[in-house]
Structure formats: structure tokens, C-alpha cells
Amino acid sequence: MKIVEDSPPILTALDRPNSYIGRSVPRPNLARLMQGRAQYVSDVVLPRMAHVAFVRSPHAHAAIDSIDVSAAKQAPGVIAVVTGAELAKVITPWVGVLTHLKGLKSAPQNALAIDRACWAGEAVCAVVARSRAEAEDACERVLVDYRELPAVTDPETALDPGTPVIHPSIGDNLCFERVHSAGDPDKGFAEADAVVETTFLFGRHTGVTNEPRAIVADWNPGDARLTVYQGTQAPHMMQNLFAKHLGLEEQQIRVVTKDVGGSFGIKVHTYADEMATVALAKLLKRPVKFVADRIESFVTDIHARDHRVTAKIGVKNDGTITAWEIDDLTGIGPYSVYPRTSGIEANQVVNLTGGPYTCGNYRARARVVFQNKNVMCQYRAVGHPIATAVTEGLIELAAAKIGMDPLAIRRRNLIADDAHPSQGPSGIKFEALSNHAALAHLDSMMNYAGLRAEQAQLRKQGIYRGIGFASFVEVTNPSAAFYGVGGARISAQDGATVRLDSTGAIYCHTGVSEQGQGAEAVIAQCVATSFGVSMDRVRIVMGDTDNTPYGGGTWASRAAGIGGEAAWQAGKALRQNVLAVAGSILQAKPETMDIRNGVVVDHDSGKERIGLDEVARICYFRPDTLPAGVQAELIATRHYVPRAWAFAFTNGIQASYLEVNTDSGFVKLLKHWCVEDCGTVINPQLVDEQVRGGVVQGIGAALFEQCLYDERGQMLNGNMADYLVPMAVEMPDIEVGHVVTPTADSELGAKGAGEAGTAGAPGCVMNAINDALRPMGAAPLTDMPFTPDKILRALGKV
Amino acid sequence: MSGHDCDITLTVNGERVTERVDARQTLVDFLRDDLILTGSHVGCEHGVCGACTVRVDGVLVRGCLMLAAQCDGAHVETIEGVSDLGEIADLQAAFEKRNALQCGFCTPGMLLTAQELLARGGVPSRETIREQISGNYCRCTGYQAIVDAIESVAQTRAGAKR
Ligand code: FES
Ligand code: FES
């Protein structure tokens, strides 16, 4: 393990001549994004393309007694008006369950509601027209006869005997329940000198990708093929699902993902309106485009985090934690989302609470219930922000209760850096973590002692500043344990194919996809380094199921750690192939040579022997000059999947410094720090920017973002004027530091970095607010987002 | 409802354009759907996110809040045109160097908004830069890299680089 400064480069044992590993090289191909010449799905235009708009249920729960489409069919520009019953002849329903989440159940969901709408915003009828505007006009002429049914909205009463059951066919409103007990929690609480118990509330919020979901589906009956342009994180997963539900072979489906205007987990799920769009293309035998408008995004993009967690911690006076207990309740809408299910976030809360701490006395229960609101599912950092806020919130409340410094209590309880491999309270397995080193690095990076002195000084002047922390662990590089073992056809492995072109440059085809995080750059860095060319001699091909190795795509912080390793290995394999043929040409032993900067050289002396362009020329155009029996193989493929560990846990710690205006209740964020350990850092700048973007997303959860619903299941703030997101002026500068503990599961040793920021920031900001308000005797705030009115209420001012 | 068409003639990125548009069509939809200038984006359709930012007669406007029909006789500049003129080449280079974009969806609007501030000259404070772009939503970057990039260009342009 080594501590490295924020500034590049971060070099490791993988360093070799012209290595890009650990270097902040700029991402290739940014020019098109900056010149307005990208191709997002919302930009795609195809010949004969039609547009679909959906009639959506205005009711949270309603029977659909009839739909009269006659007037809509006559509207200008209309090509077709299709109801749920008609579309069901083209596309089959799905059920979002996984067998390893035992007992998880859900009901069949259709592309368009049939007979009954289960949330306000569910599509009940599709109108296809020449333009989106004409389709929307015609939607207004569709007459749907709704009969309102009682809406189940409050998770707290969803399981009461008197509450209507949303899907009578599955018996009750319980989607999933998990109970877990480890160690001896009762004994632990009995031994505690102090016990803190409180309830944490997490506001339901959503991804608000800047580009809404978008899809263009093109069924060509001549080829009997469906080409789908989709802003998705998992092209191969979608290929499988389209084939399965349209009754086609996977080979008949091509999913193409070009530029994606942000995803964050929003674009990794099956959406009914997108399934309807592919079915309409098949039905109408022409391209059909759907781009969600912002209001549709708010009521149909998956929501997340709507959890109520009652939690308890026991501590001794010396700070030793003796026991943990949580009871989590979450309402996930009327369906478990397909195919990843809506049980994963609660499951992760159970797995991750207690994080990287030694106390193993732990009891947990999580219940996931159905309700008539928009669906919830996995969004950036799935479960981590909740588990981290609960764990770290409890720790700081306990520290305050026994009068201990918040960093000191963590030092006492974090698993020692040299005690790994180890496991967390829930039994999650850690290969190697560096929580103590990260904490020490953060302590000095932020000048903790100095800030405490400043805080005390300012308090005398009536200025209330707070310092809060959150240590965290993060699931990255998931193996098949995440989804595959539960029966989902979601690839845990990824592949890379590298080929030499006729000029000595290379192409690398990869199964991971670019969502803006820099996967293209990272893959190029890996393959350029392991093969031995400069990055400008590498072209990356991604996001196309016809032209990339089978892979899982980009989610759960897997692209760099898994896709990067596959590319690294493929580059090495091609290097061996090229050296073998170069050896034949030069009459030299391949193992005495290397490829550096596009030239075959003597390994020891570095003396140039032959350029790759010349090797390629001979192999492609004059193979007759090669010795008899020598066949050049100028393409190589390698795959990688983590096998030794189910997940490569990363770790780190964040700190927030903020000021609360005790008159207005406004919070001013002054500074934020994050030290994280994602193993080998392939590109320090990209890692830092993932952390920064993630932190800001977490700050959104802590201070601003919430999908507000009334008791009838109507979303009240489904537009960007009323749903607040972090904007530049409120955000602090964020300092990022690293500790490097590579995973031994791969040669590169890289773990994921995409979610650490979001995992830790909400709890960290919560702790800082409570630290600021503690001297005023305010009741601790545990109800996110921490809006000014809640702060003033805690201060007893309103 | 549709059915009210207007004929407009305007200049877009230096090119004269004559089109018949629906009276209700927004400028950004006109640029994207009719002229296939897809660099201006639609994020919120509400005037909040800034993804649709373009220049009309030299002034920044939200393309989702202005109608195409209002642009008869106007000079409209989009990110494509401004890029081709080289006006913001240094800013684009700084965005690349600092990784001030991830998905890039906010970037055209962000660049034009930044250029408005930079064109005033001087080296604005980080707070002023943050205020300038506070009507431009970016979900990916957390904004710091964008502020850094704009700040570095201001310093270079002012010849006052640290
Ligand atoms: S689309 Fe115009 S401001 Fe958002
Ligand atoms: S870079 Fe994605 S929204 Fe700004």
C-alpha cells in the first residue's frame, strides 16, 4: 500500500516504457462533444422514422374500463394508435425477480398497461405519428375511461391487513424481506455503556440525467433484424431482453450505443415505454423513436433511496462499538424492476451497514414493499449512501454522547489495515482495505486540528460551522455473485479484442460502454500500454453488440477494473503474436524482443528492429515472403472476470466543512475532501473527476433532491424548476487524495471508482450539519434532504 | 394545436435560411429537427438547465424559451458555428485538458455561457465563474473542473497566468 498525492502520475509496478497506467492523459474524442457533433440517441434520425408519444395514467391506481382511440387515429400525422392489449400480441410481459434474493416476488409487467394502471405516469396507450408534436397532439384525443382504485402510498402501512393488495395474484404487498443476525447483538447492547437509537429517513430521489432516456428502434423485415439505438449502460443485456420478449433470436437484434448524456444507473434497466417502442417498430415495420421529455423522466425514470431505517448502536465509554441493529423499510413502486430487481438496494443496506468496522454483533431486517408510485431501482452507489449514512451517523451520534472525537472513535473501531483479508459485520468479504491509512491521509490533507480551532473561534462570534466525516466501503468489480447466480442473463465477465491494422495501429473492441466517465480512455490506456503503442495509434470500438465481445457493460464500477483487465490481457496477447511473426521476419527469438512506441525493439538494449507498420505490411500484403508454415495471427481476444473475490471492495473517507446560517436555515458548503482507495489508479484525473461528480450527486441527496408525492400518489415536483439539483454556485471545491491497494485478483489491480463519492457524501454532510448545530442543542437531523425548514425546526425557530 | 405556420428568414451560423415553421415550435426544436444542428440540446424544456443555450443577435438565449417564429431576421449562432469560427478554441482545449466534461451533454451550453463571461475580459473570481454558470446544469462533473477550465482561460487571455 502506498499513499500518493493528488497530483499525477501515480506509477506502479506496471510501469513500462511508454506506459499510460497511472497517467492523466486526456480522453480521446472529446472534440465532437465540445463542437456539438456528438451523436446522442436523441440526435438519431433515420429514413421513414416515426415518433411515439404515450398517454400516461393520471391516477396512481386505476382500472382501465375502455380506451377510445377513434378520434386520435384521425388526427393529423398519426400513423398508429396502439393499446396495451394490441401491443401484448407483439411483446410478452416480464417479471423482475432473481432467485438468489430468496422469496422476492413481483407481478408481470406489460409494455403498456392492460386493464389497470399502477402508478401515475404508467403508459396506457401509444400514439405513433410523423412528428413528436403531432403524436402528443393526438394523445390528447385518446379517451381513456379510468375507474380510480385506492392507492397504496405509505410503506409504513403497506403490509397492514386493512391495506388493499396491489397485485392480488401474489398475495400481499411484500416484495422481499431479509433478516440477518451475526454475533450476539443482545449481549453487545447489554455490554454497552451508551446506546443511541434513531430513525434515518432518505428522500426518494432520481438520476436526472441531463439527456433523458432515448431509444430509436428500427425493424427491417427484409433482414429480419431489429437495430436499436439506445442510450444504455448494458447493450448485451438489452439485446437478450429484446430478443426474449419479442420472440426473436439474439442474432436478430443489434443494440448500438453511441454517446450517452449521462446514466448513473438510470439507463441500465428495462423501461416499459422503451420495450413498447421496440415492439411498435416491429409492428409497424419502420423506425420508431422515443425520447422521454423531462416530465416523463421524473415519473418513469427509476427512483431510488426511499428508505426509513430505524437504527441502534451500542458503545463503551472507551469508544468500542459493541453492537448494531437496523430495521429498513422501503417502498419500491408497484413492480420490482426487470431484470435487476428492486430488492438489491435494501439487500445492500443490510450487507453494508457496519461497513469496515470490527464489531460483528449485528442484527438487521429489511422489508421491501409495493406501493402505487413510480418504481424504484438501482441508482449510482446502490444502497451505499443509506448504509454509510446510517453507520456513520450512528458513530458520530455515539461519539458525541460519550464525548469522544469523531476521528478517534473511528480509529478505535475500523478494521486494522494489516488485518485483511477480513469481513464486515454482515459477513461481506474484504480482500484488502486501507481505512486507517485513508483516515490518516485525510486528517493531514484537511488540517483537521486547524479546522477545529477555527470552528471553535468562530462559534464565539456566533458563526456555526460543522465538520463531518464518513468512512465507507464500496462494492466494485462484481463477479457473477451479483446477478448471474440469480438467473439474470447479465454478464459479469467482459472481453476485449485487439487487432493490428495494416499501418501498425490497433483497434480494440470492448464490451464496456462509454457513459462519459472515460471508459474509452481507460481501455485505450490499458491496451496501448500492454501492447506497446502510443494512444493515438489506438481506436476503441464499443457500444455495438454486432461488433464487440460479449460483455456486461458499464455499471457497479466495473468498466475499468474488469473491462480494463480484459483489454490489458488482450494487448499482451497480441504483443506475443506480433513478436512471434517479427521473430520469423528477423530470425530472432521473440522473447528477446519487445514492442515499444510502435516499434519492435531488442528487449534489453532497446535497439529498434522493425516498425509495426512494416510487420503489418509484410503480413498483410507480402505474406509470401514469410518462411513456409508461418501464419501471422494479428488479432487476439481475452476475457476477464473476477474469481477470487465476489466483489473488489474499495474504501475511503470523506469530510465536509460547512456553515449553517441559523437564521435562514441555509447550509453553505465550504469545502469537501475525499481520500479513496480504488487500487491501481489507471488515470488519476478521471478517478478524481468521478469522485467529484459523485460527491456532488451525494450532496444533492443530502441537501436538495426529493421526489415529493402526495398521499394519493401524485408526484408534486416533477420538473426541473421544482425538483432541485446541485448547481455550480452552491457546490464546494472538492479535494481528492488516494491510497493505493491493488486487488490481487487481476494483473492491473484496478478496482472501481465511480460510486465512492456518492456513497459517502450524504452521511458526511449530515454529520457536518449536526456537528454545527450541536452546541445550540438542536435535535440531530436525520431526515434527508436537509432543507432550510427542517434545520430551522431542529433549532426550534419555526 | 398545430396549423399556424409562419415563414421565417434568418441567418444561422452565417448561412441564410428560409423555412416555414409551426408558430409554436421552439427555436431549439427548429435548430435540431429542421436544420439538424443537434449540438444544442434539450434537457428540461423549462428554461432551467441551459443545455439549449444559443446566441441570438449576440445575446445568450435559452432555445427552449424562444420560438423559431420570433427569430425572423435574426442572427443565430450555435455551438457548431462558434466552434468552426475558432472563437472558443482555447476554451475547448482547456475543457479537454481539465476533463471539464464527462457525458458532454451540458457542454455546448456551458461553453457558450462561459464565453459570455470571458468576453468581458479580466480574470473573474471563482465565485463569479460559478455564478455565471449557475443556470447550466451538469450532472456529471460536480462543476469544479469546469470552473478550473474557465479560470485558466481567463488567466491566459488576460496574459496574467500565474
Ligand atoms: S432545455 Fe432549455 S433550459 Fe433546459
Ligand atoms: S458533462 Fe454530463 S451533464 Fe455535464
XYZ file of C-alpha atoms in Angstrom, chain A residues 26-27 30 33-37 40 42-43 133 137 206-208 210-212 260-262 264 293-294 379 515-516 685-686 689-690 692-693 696-697 705 719-721 725-729 731-734, chain B residues 1-2 24 32 38-39 41-46 48-49 51 79-80 83-84 92 95-99 101-108 111 126 130-131 133-137 139-145:
98
model
C -6.833 13.415 -21.786
C -9.757 11.398 -23.071
C -13.803 14.856 -26.776
C -18.749 16.540 -27.756
C -17.397 20.067 -27.469
C -18.270 21.067 -31.027
C -21.864 19.880 -30.862
C -21.058 16.995 -33.170
C -26.682 11.054 -28.710
C -31.865 11.933 -29.154
C -29.969 13.143 -32.253
C -45.574 17.169 -31.663
C -51.474 16.352 -30.034
C -33.745 10.191 -9.035
C -30.910 10.421 -11.525
C -31.944 13.425 -13.632
C -29.068 15.637 -18.496
C -30.100 13.713 -21.607
C -33.338 11.923 -20.857
C -24.961 8.859 -23.820
C -25.921 12.023 -21.972
C -25.345 10.601 -18.508
C -25.708 6.811 -13.302
C -39.464 14.581 -22.031
C -38.466 15.902 -18.620
C -29.085 4.247 -8.945
C -21.263 6.973 -20.430
C -18.952 9.958 -20.089
C -7.617 12.754 -13.350
C -10.522 10.572 -14.403
C -13.440 13.596 -11.557
C -15.527 10.516 -10.864
C -16.017 14.896 -7.562
C -19.072 14.266 -9.714
C -21.883 16.405 -5.818
C -24.571 13.854 -6.614
C -33.262 16.348 -4.072
C -39.923 19.237 -13.352
C -36.535 20.823 -13.034
C -37.855 24.092 -11.709
C -30.468 19.678 -8.247
C -26.979 20.877 -7.319
C -25.923 23.871 -9.394
C -22.439 25.342 -9.619
C -22.923 28.216 -7.252
C -21.080 23.473 -4.713
C -17.739 23.489 -2.915
C -14.330 22.684 -4.276
C -13.510 19.062 -3.563
C -52.614 22.739 -31.674
C -50.734 22.994 -34.889
C -45.484 27.019 -31.588
C -32.410 20.368 -34.049
C -28.073 18.800 -32.962
C -25.344 20.400 -30.886
C -29.566 20.049 -26.543
C -32.884 19.735 -24.810
C -32.613 18.924 -21.131
C -35.602 20.393 -19.320
C -37.777 22.280 -21.846
C -38.334 24.650 -18.987
C -33.760 25.740 -16.172
C -30.903 23.536 -17.390
C -28.494 22.731 -22.365
C -22.116 25.653 -30.848
C -21.350 24.239 -34.298
C -16.651 26.133 -32.910
C -15.977 26.425 -36.622
C -12.383 23.885 -25.710
C -12.064 21.747 -21.168
C -10.268 18.804 -22.734
C -7.141 19.246 -20.668
C -9.027 19.619 -17.399
C -11.641 16.922 -18.248
C -16.836 17.370 -19.488
C -17.929 13.833 -18.994
C -21.039 12.926 -20.983
C -20.779 16.264 -22.774
C -24.498 16.916 -22.868
C -24.214 20.184 -20.935
C -21.001 21.174 -22.679
C -22.231 23.215 -25.674
C -19.033 26.694 -23.350
C -14.139 31.511 -8.920
C -19.712 29.708 -10.520
C -22.443 32.329 -10.609
C -22.694 29.011 -14.967
C -25.240 28.550 -12.203
C -28.033 28.330 -14.761
C -26.313 25.464 -16.541
C -26.995 22.058 -15.086
C -24.976 16.125 -13.600
C -21.599 14.576 -14.292
C -18.687 16.755 -13.294
C -19.570 18.385 -9.999
C -18.603 21.691 -11.706
C -15.127 22.141 -10.229
C -13.310 21.067 -13.386
